[in-house]
Amino acid sequence: NAGVTQTPKFQVLKTGQSMTLQCAQDMNHEYMSWYRQDPGMGLRLIHYSVGAGITDQGEVPNGYNVSRSTTEDFPLRLLSAAPSQTSVYFCASTPGREETQYFGPGTRLLVL
Amino acid sequence: AQSVTQLDSQVPVFEEAPVELRCNYSSSVSVYLFWYVQYPNQGLQLLLKYLSGSTLVKGINGFEAEFNKSQTSFHLRKPSVHISDTAEYFCAVRTGANNLFFGTGTRLTVIP
């Protein structure tokens, strides 16, 4: 198993540009989540999904969209990037309610 | 509402000395508690977790943590640290819809 994979590893955007951060897992996990990590603030939940076709907002959802058309993929879309979205983004998955979350390696995003 | 407080943002400690990283949580419902470690430029890796049962939990790399319900704490300890333990450590709590709430992290620096 490759586990949780994220692409790209690094990205530089200009303000107003759009992009999609990809996340995939090959463990057949139902739950998937997106977090952002900022210095001094730990990780904060952006959006999550409890299964294909079901998504919900986390703590900091503004400026981001998600969809979950398959169990394996959970892309995160930035519709109009802002400098405040400069961060490291982590995708995670877990098989069930009490199970460990498995994190991807992260995507480092810089918005100029 | 859930919250996690990591009281120390940075902890320097000499090699082979003991270390304790503090974590307090607040929640009005039953919680599951986790410690994750993040090595430089990497994703998060689970160190240990408390779901139920024995309040003393042993994890990987010689770490352990004790769940104290009356003090709402879940402090992480290691009796003798190694250079390779230099990393950032995150305490997290999970309730409800399987989402993690993270503390702001503690950067452990082991001094040779």
mmCIF file of C-alpha atoms in Angstrom, chain B residues 43-82:
data_model
loop_
_atom_site.group_PDB
_atom_site.id
_atom_site.type_symbol
_atom_site.label_atom_id
_atom_site.label_comp_id
_atom_site.label_asym_id
_atom_site.label_seq_id
_atom_site.Cartn_x
_atom_site.Cartn_y
_atom_site.Cartn_z
ATOM 1 C CA GLY B 43 3.994 14.463 7.869
ATOM 2 C CA LEU B 44 2.554 13.438 11.227
ATOM 3 C CA GLN B 45 3.157 10.022 12.716
ATOM 4 C CA LEU B 46 1.166 8.513 15.570
ATOM 5 C CA LEU B 47 3.144 8.025 18.784
ATOM 6 C CA LEU B 48 0.376 6.642 20.974
ATOM 7 C CA LYS B 49 -3.314 6.881 21.692
ATOM 8 C CA TYR B 50 -5.772 6.493 24.548
ATOM 9 C CA LEU B 51 -9.228 5.184 23.728
ATOM 10 C CA SER B 52 -10.215 3.423 26.962
ATOM 11 C CA GLY B 53 -8.880 1.023 29.569
ATOM 12 C CA SER B 54 -5.515 1.435 31.279
ATOM 13 C CA THR B 55 -4.652 5.072 31.840
ATOM 14 C CA LEU B 56 -0.955 4.477 31.155
ATOM 15 C CA VAL B 57 -0.372 4.132 27.452
ATOM 16 C CA LYS B 58 2.877 3.030 25.877
ATOM 17 C CA GLY B 59 3.814 4.103 22.391
ATOM 18 C CA ILE B 60 6.616 3.841 19.907
ATOM 19 C CA ASN B 61 10.210 4.965 20.450
ATOM 20 C CA GLY B 62 9.994 4.531 24.236
ATOM 21 C CA PHE B 63 7.343 7.190 24.810
ATOM 22 C CA GLU B 64 4.435 6.802 27.192
ATOM 23 C CA ALA B 65 1.550 8.969 28.334
ATOM 24 C CA GLU B 66 -0.845 8.938 31.243
ATOM 25 C CA PHE B 67 -4.499 9.862 30.970
ATOM 26 C CA ASN B 68 -5.695 11.737 34.030
ATOM 27 C CA LYS B 69 -9.415 12.376 33.862
ATOM 28 C CA SER B 70 -9.636 14.473 37.037
ATOM 29 C CA GLN B 71 -6.916 16.828 35.822
ATOM 30 C CA THR B 72 -7.986 16.550 32.165
ATOM 31 C CA SER B 73 -4.384 15.911 31.207
ATOM 32 C CA PHE B 74 -2.521 13.575 28.882
ATOM 33 C CA HIS B 75 1.165 14.307 29.417
ATOM 34 C CA LEU B 76 3.817 12.605 27.301
ATOM 35 C CA ARG B 77 6.989 11.261 28.907
ATOM 36 C CA LYS B 78 10.220 9.574 28.001
ATOM 37 C CA PRO B 79 12.787 8.529 30.627
ATOM 38 C CA SER B 80 15.852 9.097 28.430
ATOM 39 C CA VAL B 81 15.771 11.103 25.217
ATOM 40 C CA HIS B 82 17.943 10.655 22.162
#
